[in-house]
Amino acid sequence: MRVVVNHLTRMDAPRICVAAIAPDTGKHVRPTTDRGNPLTRALLAENGGPLALGTLIELGETTPTPEPPQTEDCLFRPDGMQVIGRLSPNRYLELLRQHAQHRVLAIFGDELERHGRSYAVEKGCGAASLGILRTHRAPDLKVDRFGKLRLHLKDASPSAFLPVTDVRFVEADHKSIRSDVVADVSARMQRGVQVLLMVGLARGFQRSEDDSERHWLQVNGICMADRPLGDQP
């Protein structure tokens, strides 16, 4: 299976989550491993590994392991992965635009519902957990009073404040936010540079103020049209 990497997401350091898109169909896939062999930052190109945004990879043998809404999941062996090449910035941007949706409901369906200042799907529901959103109103990107990076998505109705898990916004500890990167991206957003968001639904969990587990909407990656690829958004 040949796919193009378009989601690189931080988890508890040094773990990362990877997702990719099939260039011919636009379908997403999330390659996963067993618990004893997690994906880590060692796989990132900046650390000498094979993975970077825009990289065309052959996953090798995969085994589908769908569990709604994570219907894109499949088991694979990282040592069987092969790098075929890397898309040019223009070709990568074209691929994202080609398969982007204009509304989050078009990606996740009517099961995505408003909860507080965000959106979520009930535990075990939904038919998709990955997608690309084309924004029309410039989002706001800020660090909140709790020190968490949030994106104010104004295209949703009502608007939402979403966590940003793009691994490029944090240091290797996955906690320290790269304030210079945030400031640069935020300024370009406000100048009107087109923004494409890699959006996803997190694994189900129960928030402290909630009464049940849900899959919460988050921003897995930010693509700026003036610099589609790179170690910085």
PDB file of C-alpha atoms in Angstrom:
ATOM      1  CA  MET A   1       0.000   0.000   0.000  1.00  0.00           C
ATOM      2  CA  ARG A   2       1.531   3.304  -1.114  1.00  0.00           C
ATOM      3  CA  VAL A   3       0.501   6.380   0.847  1.00  0.00           C
ATOM      4  CA  VAL A   4       1.646   9.948   1.466  1.00  0.00           C
ATOM      5  CA  VAL A   5       2.283  11.003   5.071  1.00  0.00           C
ATOM      6  CA  ASN A   6       0.122  13.981   6.052  1.00  0.00           C
ATOM      7  CA  HIS A   7      -0.459  13.615   9.812  1.00  0.00           C
ATOM      8  CA  LEU A   8       2.430  13.549  12.304  1.00  0.00           C
ATOM      9  CA  THR A   9       0.964  13.788  15.780  1.00  0.00           C
ATOM     10  CA  ARG A  10       2.573  14.025  19.193  1.00  0.00           C
ATOM     11  CA  MET A  11       1.515  11.625  21.925  1.00  0.00           C
ATOM     12  CA  ASP A  12       3.266  11.024  25.254  1.00  0.00           C
ATOM     13  CA  ALA A  13       6.943  11.570  24.470  1.00  0.00           C
ATOM     14  CA  PRO A  14       8.641  10.037  22.625  1.00  0.00           C
ATOM     15  CA  ARG A  15       5.604   8.382  21.009  1.00  0.00           C
ATOM     16  CA  ILE A  16       4.035   9.721  17.828  1.00  0.00           C
ATOM     17  CA  CYS A  17       1.015   8.831  15.727  1.00  0.00           C
ATOM     18  CA  VAL A  18       1.257   8.709  11.948  1.00  0.00           C
ATOM     19  CA  ALA A  19      -1.481   8.888   9.321  1.00  0.00           C
ATOM     20  CA  ALA A  20      -1.329   9.072   5.558  1.00  0.00           C
ATOM     21  CA  ILE A  21      -3.469   9.432   2.477  1.00  0.00           C
ATOM     22  CA  ALA A  22      -3.655   7.228  -0.592  1.00  0.00           C
ATOM     23  CA  PRO A  23      -2.887   9.604  -3.490  1.00  0.00           C
ATOM     24  CA  ASP A  24      -5.139   7.780  -5.950  1.00  0.00           C
ATOM     25  CA  THR A  25      -8.267   7.430  -3.778  1.00  0.00           C
ATOM     26  CA  GLY A  26      -7.933  10.105  -1.092  1.00  0.00           C
ATOM     27  CA  LYS A  27      -8.609   7.519   1.613  1.00  0.00           C
ATOM     28  CA  HIS A  28      -6.743   7.854   4.875  1.00  0.00           C
ATOM     29  CA  VAL A  29      -4.893   5.101   6.685  1.00  0.00           C
ATOM     30  CA  ARG A  30      -3.439   5.078  10.188  1.00  0.00           C
ATOM     31  CA  PRO A  31      -0.601   2.529  10.437  1.00  0.00           C
ATOM     32  CA  THR A  32      -0.310   1.172  13.965  1.00  0.00           C
ATOM     33  CA  THR A  33       1.884  -1.314  15.806  1.00  0.00           C
ATOM     34  CA  ASP A  34       1.478  -3.620  18.784  1.00  0.00           C
ATOM     35  CA  ARG A  35       1.984  -2.089  22.210  1.00  0.00           C
ATOM     36  CA  GLY A  36       5.456  -3.508  22.569  1.00  0.00           C
ATOM     37  CA  ASN A  37       6.707  -1.699  19.471  1.00  0.00           C
ATOM     38  CA  PRO A  38       5.359   1.882  19.569  1.00  0.00           C
ATOM     39  CA  LEU A  39       6.055   4.490  16.909  1.00  0.00           C
ATOM     40  CA  THR A  40       8.466   7.102  18.271  1.00  0.00           C
ATOM     41  CA  ARG A  41      10.311  10.259  17.284  1.00  0.00           C
ATOM     42  CA  ALA A  42      13.213   8.093  16.122  1.00  0.00           C
ATOM     43  CA  LEU A  43      11.189   7.517  12.936  1.00  0.00           C
ATOM     44  CA  LEU A  44      11.064  11.231  12.104  1.00  0.00           C
ATOM     45  CA  ALA A  45      13.291  12.404   9.253  1.00  0.00           C
ATOM     46  CA  GLU A  46      14.796  15.110  11.478  1.00  0.00           C
ATOM     47  CA  ASN A  47      16.146  12.275  13.644  1.00  0.00           C
ATOM     48  CA  GLY A  48      17.389  10.191  10.734  1.00  0.00           C
ATOM     49  CA  GLY A  49      14.178   8.208  10.273  1.00  0.00           C
ATOM     50  CA  PRO A  50      11.976   7.749   7.203  1.00  0.00           C
ATOM     51  CA  LEU A  51       8.953   9.854   8.130  1.00  0.00           C
ATOM     52  CA  ALA A  52       8.273  13.428   7.081  1.00  0.00           C
ATOM     53  CA  LEU A  53       5.220  15.189   5.769  1.00  0.00           C
ATOM     54  CA  GLY A  54       4.856  14.591   2.054  1.00  0.00           C
ATOM     55  CA  THR A  55       6.882  11.376   2.089  1.00  0.00           C
ATOM     56  CA  LEU A  56       5.583   8.675  -0.245  1.00  0.00           C
ATOM     57  CA  ILE A  57       5.969   5.340   1.521  1.00  0.00           C
ATOM     58  CA  GLU A  58       5.205   1.714   0.824  1.00  0.00           C
ATOM     59  CA  LEU A  59       3.769   0.308   4.049  1.00  0.00           C
ATOM     60  CA  GLY A  60       4.283  -3.321   3.079  1.00  0.00           C
ATOM     61  CA  GLU A  61       1.907  -5.948   4.424  1.00  0.00           C
ATOM     62  CA  THR A  62      -0.936  -4.480   6.490  1.00  0.00           C
ATOM     63  CA  THR A  63      -3.808  -5.941   8.486  1.00  0.00           C
ATOM     64  CA  PRO A  64      -6.959  -3.797   8.848  1.00  0.00           C
ATOM     65  CA  THR A  65      -7.989  -3.319  12.501  1.00  0.00           C
ATOM     66  CA  PRO A  66     -10.985  -0.946  12.305  1.00  0.00           C
ATOM     67  CA  GLU A  67     -12.641   0.058  15.547  1.00  0.00           C
ATOM     68  CA  PRO A  68     -15.148   2.912  15.041  1.00  0.00           C
ATOM     69  CA  PRO A  69     -14.533   5.703  14.629  1.00  0.00           C
ATOM     70  CA  GLN A  70     -10.899   4.708  13.965  1.00  0.00           C
ATOM     71  CA  THR A  71     -11.904   2.798  10.845  1.00  0.00           C
ATOM     72  CA  GLU A  72      -8.621   3.726   9.139  1.00  0.00           C
ATOM     73  CA  ASP A  73      -6.413   1.714  11.509  1.00  0.00           C
ATOM     74  CA  CYS A  74      -4.211  -1.077  10.228  1.00  0.00           C
ATOM     75  CA  LEU A  75      -1.343  -3.035  11.744  1.00  0.00           C
ATOM     76  CA  PHE A  76       1.996  -2.918   9.969  1.00  0.00           C
ATOM     77  CA  ARG A  77       5.669  -3.585  10.594  1.00  0.00           C
ATOM     78  CA  PRO A  78       7.820  -0.447  10.603  1.00  0.00           C
ATOM     79  CA  ASP A  79      10.845  -2.458   9.476  1.00  0.00           C
ATOM     80  CA  GLY A  80       8.914  -3.411   6.343  1.00  0.00           C
ATOM     81  CA  MET A  81       8.222   0.198   5.391  1.00  0.00           C
ATOM     82  CA  GLN A  82      10.027   1.629   2.370  1.00  0.00           C
ATOM     83  CA  VAL A  83      10.450   5.253   1.350  1.00  0.00           C
ATOM     84  CA  ILE A  84       9.653   5.722  -2.337  1.00  0.00           C
ATOM     85  CA  GLY A  85      10.281   9.449  -2.477  1.00  0.00           C
ATOM     86  CA  ARG A  86       8.844  12.776  -1.380  1.00  0.00           C
ATOM     87  CA  LEU A  87       6.285  14.967  -3.090  1.00  0.00           C
ATOM     88  CA  SER A  88       7.235  18.475  -4.090  1.00  0.00           C
ATOM     89  CA  PRO A  89       5.602  21.219  -1.992  1.00  0.00           C
ATOM     90  CA  ASN A  90       3.252  22.115  -4.868  1.00  0.00           C
ATOM     91  CA  ARG A  91       2.233  18.499  -5.507  1.00  0.00           C
ATOM     92  CA  TYR A  92       1.626  17.916  -1.788  1.00  0.00           C
ATOM     93  CA  LEU A  93      -0.516  21.033  -1.541  1.00  0.00           C
ATOM     94  CA  GLU A  94      -2.450  19.982  -4.632  1.00  0.00           C
ATOM     95  CA  LEU A  95      -3.097  16.539  -3.105  1.00  0.00           C
ATOM     96  CA  LEU A  96      -4.444  18.038   0.120  1.00  0.00           C
ATOM     97  CA  ARG A  97      -6.651  20.523  -1.711  1.00  0.00           C
ATOM     98  CA  GLN A  98      -8.015  17.785  -3.946  1.00  0.00           C
ATOM     99  CA  HIS A  99      -9.284  15.742  -1.011  1.00  0.00           C
ATOM    100  CA  ALA A 100     -10.161  18.508   1.479  1.00  0.00           C
ATOM    101  CA  GLN A 101     -13.695  19.058   2.703  1.00  0.00           C
ATOM    102  CA  HIS A 102     -15.290  22.413   3.481  1.00  0.00           C
ATOM    103  CA  ARG A 103     -17.146  21.299   6.623  1.00  0.00           C
ATOM    104  CA  VAL A 104     -16.203  19.053   9.546  1.00  0.00           C
ATOM    105  CA  LEU A 105     -19.571  17.295   9.275  1.00  0.00           C
ATOM    106  CA  ALA A 106     -18.691  16.293   5.724  1.00  0.00           C
ATOM    107  CA  ILE A 107     -15.695  14.448   7.192  1.00  0.00           C
ATOM    108  CA  PHE A 108     -17.135  12.947  10.363  1.00  0.00           C
ATOM    109  CA  GLY A 109     -20.879  12.865   9.701  1.00  0.00           C
ATOM    110  CA  ASP A 110     -23.844  13.835  11.809  1.00  0.00           C
ATOM    111  CA  GLU A 111     -22.545  11.841  14.764  1.00  0.00           C
ATOM    112  CA  LEU A 112     -20.116  14.678  15.427  1.00  0.00           C
ATOM    113  CA  GLU A 113     -21.866  16.851  17.995  1.00  0.00           C
ATOM    114  CA  ARG A 114     -21.159  20.025  19.886  1.00  0.00           C
ATOM    115  CA  HIS A 115     -19.914  19.571  23.474  1.00  0.00           C
ATOM    116  CA  GLY A 116     -18.874  22.644  25.396  1.00  0.00           C
ATOM    117  CA  ARG A 117     -16.475  24.627  23.229  1.00  0.00           C
ATOM    118  CA  SER A 118     -15.538  21.674  21.067  1.00  0.00           C
ATOM    119  CA  TYR A 119     -16.958  18.733  19.114  1.00  0.00           C
ATOM    120  CA  ALA A 120     -16.919  14.996  19.747  1.00  0.00           C
ATOM    121  CA  VAL A 121     -18.354  11.642  18.713  1.00  0.00           C
ATOM    122  CA  GLU A 122     -19.766   9.211  21.247  1.00  0.00           C
ATOM    123  CA  LYS A 123     -17.483   6.335  22.249  1.00  0.00           C
ATOM    124  CA  GLY A 124     -17.396   3.645  19.556  1.00  0.00           C
ATOM    125  CA  CYS A 125     -19.495   5.614  17.066  1.00  0.00           C
ATOM    126  CA  GLY A 126     -18.690   7.207  13.727  1.00  0.00           C
ATOM    127  CA  ALA A 127     -17.381   5.990  10.409  1.00  0.00           C
ATOM    128  CA  ALA A 128     -14.189   8.064  10.088  1.00  0.00           C
ATOM    129  CA  SER A 129     -11.559   9.610  12.335  1.00  0.00           C
ATOM    130  CA  LEU A 130      -9.267  11.379   9.852  1.00  0.00           C
ATOM    131  CA  GLY A 131      -9.721  14.077   7.257  1.00  0.00           C
ATOM    132  CA  ILE A 132      -8.583  17.329   5.694  1.00  0.00           C
ATOM    133  CA  LEU A 133     -10.479  20.567   6.288  1.00  0.00           C
ATOM    134  CA  ARG A 134     -10.175  23.611   4.027  1.00  0.00           C
ATOM    135  CA  THR A 135     -10.689  26.745   6.121  1.00  0.00           C
ATOM    136  CA  HIS A 136     -12.376  29.863   4.756  1.00  0.00           C
ATOM    137  CA  ARG A 137     -12.078  32.175   7.750  1.00  0.00           C
ATOM    138  CA  ALA A 138      -8.621  32.669   9.214  1.00  0.00           C
ATOM    139  CA  PRO A 139      -8.282  30.595  12.399  1.00  0.00           C
ATOM    140  CA  ASP A 140      -6.651  31.921  15.542  1.00  0.00           C
ATOM    141  CA  LEU A 141      -3.728  30.003  17.019  1.00  0.00           C
ATOM    142  CA  LYS A 142      -2.910  30.691  20.657  1.00  0.00           C
ATOM    143  CA  VAL A 143      -1.534  29.189  23.839  1.00  0.00           C
ATOM    144  CA  ASP A 144      -4.337  29.187  26.410  1.00  0.00           C
ATOM    145  CA  ARG A 145      -4.076  30.079  30.098  1.00  0.00           C
ATOM    146  CA  PHE A 146      -3.274  26.445  30.898  1.00  0.00           C
ATOM    147  CA  GLY A 147      -0.281  26.456  28.567  1.00  0.00           C
ATOM    148  CA  LYS A 148      -2.024  24.329  25.926  1.00  0.00           C
ATOM    149  CA  LEU A 149      -1.922  25.117  22.212  1.00  0.00           C
ATOM    150  CA  ARG A 150      -5.407  25.719  20.823  1.00  0.00           C
ATOM    151  CA  LEU A 151      -6.821  26.631  17.429  1.00  0.00           C
ATOM    152  CA  HIS A 152      -9.979  28.709  17.224  1.00  0.00           C
ATOM    153  CA  LEU A 153     -11.854  27.195  14.291  1.00  0.00           C
ATOM    154  CA  LYS A 154     -14.251  29.846  13.067  1.00  0.00           C
ATOM    155  CA  ASP A 155     -15.665  27.838  10.142  1.00  0.00           C
ATOM    156  CA  ALA A 156     -17.561  25.493  12.464  1.00  0.00           C
ATOM    157  CA  SER A 157     -21.003  26.653  13.544  1.00  0.00           C
ATOM    158  CA  PRO A 158     -20.744  27.435  16.388  1.00  0.00           C
ATOM    159  CA  SER A 159     -16.990  27.932  16.363  1.00  0.00           C
ATOM    160  CA  ALA A 160     -14.711  25.606  18.310  1.00  0.00           C
ATOM    161  CA  PHE A 161     -11.465  25.686  20.286  1.00  0.00           C
ATOM    162  CA  LEU A 162      -9.460  22.617  19.357  1.00  0.00           C
ATOM    163  CA  PRO A 163      -6.221  21.126  20.717  1.00  0.00           C
ATOM    164  CA  VAL A 164      -3.315  21.143  18.255  1.00  0.00           C
ATOM    165  CA  THR A 165      -1.215  17.967  18.287  1.00  0.00           C
ATOM    166  CA  ASP A 166       1.063  18.689  15.291  1.00  0.00           C
ATOM    167  CA  VAL A 167       4.464  17.399  16.442  1.00  0.00           C
ATOM    168  CA  ARG A 168       6.243  20.369  14.837  1.00  0.00           C
ATOM    169  CA  PHE A 169       4.874  22.810  17.423  1.00  0.00           C
ATOM    170  CA  VAL A 170       6.608  21.164  20.394  1.00  0.00           C
ATOM    171  CA  GLU A 171      10.094  20.279  21.537  1.00  0.00           C
ATOM    172  CA  ALA A 172      11.236  16.669  21.916  1.00  0.00           C
ATOM    173  CA  ASP A 173       9.531  16.431  25.332  1.00  0.00           C
ATOM    174  CA  HIS A 174       6.173  16.996  23.553  1.00  0.00           C
ATOM    175  CA  LYS A 175       5.235  19.514  26.243  1.00  0.00           C
ATOM    176  CA  SER A 176       7.368  22.607  25.645  1.00  0.00           C
ATOM    177  CA  ILE A 177       5.642  24.679  22.968  1.00  0.00           C
ATOM    178  CA  ARG A 178       7.822  26.308  20.329  1.00  0.00           C
ATOM    179  CA  SER A 179       6.528  29.835  20.803  1.00  0.00           C
ATOM    180  CA  ASP A 180       8.438  31.174  17.814  1.00  0.00           C
ATOM    181  CA  VAL A 181       6.713  28.671  15.535  1.00  0.00           C
ATOM    182  CA  VAL A 182       3.304  29.530  16.992  1.00  0.00           C
ATOM    183  CA  ALA A 183       3.902  33.257  16.501  1.00  0.00           C
ATOM    184  CA  ASP A 184       5.059  32.772  12.909  1.00  0.00           C
ATOM    185  CA  VAL A 185       2.114  30.570  11.915  1.00  0.00           C
ATOM    186  CA  SER A 186      -0.378  32.814  13.679  1.00  0.00           C
ATOM    187  CA  ALA A 187       0.915  35.915  11.856  1.00  0.00           C
ATOM    188  CA  ARG A 188       0.695  34.188   8.486  1.00  0.00           C
ATOM    189  CA  MET A 189      -2.850  33.058   9.227  1.00  0.00           C
ATOM    190  CA  GLN A 190      -3.873  36.618   9.954  1.00  0.00           C
ATOM    191  CA  ARG A 191      -2.219  37.808   6.737  1.00  0.00           C
ATOM    192  CA  GLY A 192      -4.625  35.578   4.856  1.00  0.00           C
ATOM    193  CA  VAL A 193      -2.382  32.657   3.888  1.00  0.00           C
ATOM    194  CA  GLN A 194      -4.593  29.679   3.059  1.00  0.00           C
ATOM    195  CA  VAL A 195      -4.829  27.105   5.840  1.00  0.00           C
ATOM    196  CA  LEU A 196      -5.555  23.401   5.449  1.00  0.00           C
ATOM    197  CA  LEU A 197      -6.107  21.424   8.643  1.00  0.00           C
ATOM    198  CA  MET A 198      -5.403  17.740   9.169  1.00  0.00           C
ATOM    199  CA  VAL A 199      -8.185  16.912  11.594  1.00  0.00           C
ATOM    200  CA  GLY A 200      -8.854  13.775  13.584  1.00  0.00           C
ATOM    201  CA  LEU A 201     -10.801  12.191  16.395  1.00  0.00           C
ATOM    202  CA  ALA A 202      -8.795  11.189  19.444  1.00  0.00           C
ATOM    203  CA  ARG A 203      -9.040   7.810  21.128  1.00  0.00           C
ATOM    204  CA  GLY A 204     -12.020   7.715  23.431  1.00  0.00           C
ATOM    205  CA  PHE A 205     -11.604   9.168  26.898  1.00  0.00           C
ATOM    206  CA  GLN A 206     -13.747  10.750  29.587  1.00  0.00           C
ATOM    207  CA  ARG A 207     -13.078  14.344  30.545  1.00  0.00           C
ATOM    208  CA  SER A 208     -13.240  15.187  34.232  1.00  0.00           C
ATOM    209  CA  GLU A 209     -16.390  17.275  33.801  1.00  0.00           C
ATOM    210  CA  ASP A 210     -18.080  14.780  31.470  1.00  0.00           C
ATOM    211  CA  ASP A 211     -20.351  11.803  32.115  1.00  0.00           C
ATOM    212  CA  SER A 212     -19.102   9.454  29.378  1.00  0.00           C
ATOM    213  CA  GLU A 213     -16.194   8.662  27.072  1.00  0.00           C
ATOM    214  CA  ARG A 214     -16.037  10.493  23.761  1.00  0.00           C
ATOM    215  CA  HIS A 215     -13.744  10.861  20.761  1.00  0.00           C
ATOM    216  CA  TRP A 216     -12.796  14.554  20.712  1.00  0.00           C
ATOM    217  CA  LEU A 217     -12.000  16.558  17.621  1.00  0.00           C
ATOM    218  CA  GLN A 218      -8.404  17.756  17.373  1.00  0.00           C
ATOM    219  CA  VAL A 219      -6.029  19.346  14.861  1.00  0.00           C
ATOM    220  CA  ASN A 220      -3.357  16.793  13.955  1.00  0.00           C
ATOM    221  CA  GLY A 221      -1.552  19.073  11.537  1.00  0.00           C
ATOM    222  CA  ILE A 222      -1.550  22.540  10.011  1.00  0.00           C
ATOM    223  CA  CYS A 223      -0.587  23.097   6.379  1.00  0.00           C
ATOM    224  CA  MET A 224       0.101  26.673   5.301  1.00  0.00           C
ATOM    225  CA  ALA A 225      -0.115  27.218   1.542  1.00  0.00           C
ATOM    226  CA  ASP A 226       2.996  29.417   1.464  1.00  0.00           C
ATOM    227  CA  ARG A 227       5.101  26.625   3.025  1.00  0.00           C
ATOM    228  CA  PRO A 228       3.291  23.299   2.644  1.00  0.00           C
ATOM    229  CA  LEU A 229       6.242  21.149   3.711  1.00  0.00           C
ATOM    230  CA  GLY A 230       9.077  21.461   6.165  1.00  0.00           C
ATOM    231  CA  ASP A 231      10.117  20.992   9.773  1.00  0.00           C
ATOM    232  CA  GLN A 232       8.092  24.108  10.581  1.00  0.00           C
ATOM    233  CA  PRO A 233       4.483  24.683   9.459  1.00  0.00           C
TER     234      PRO A 233
END
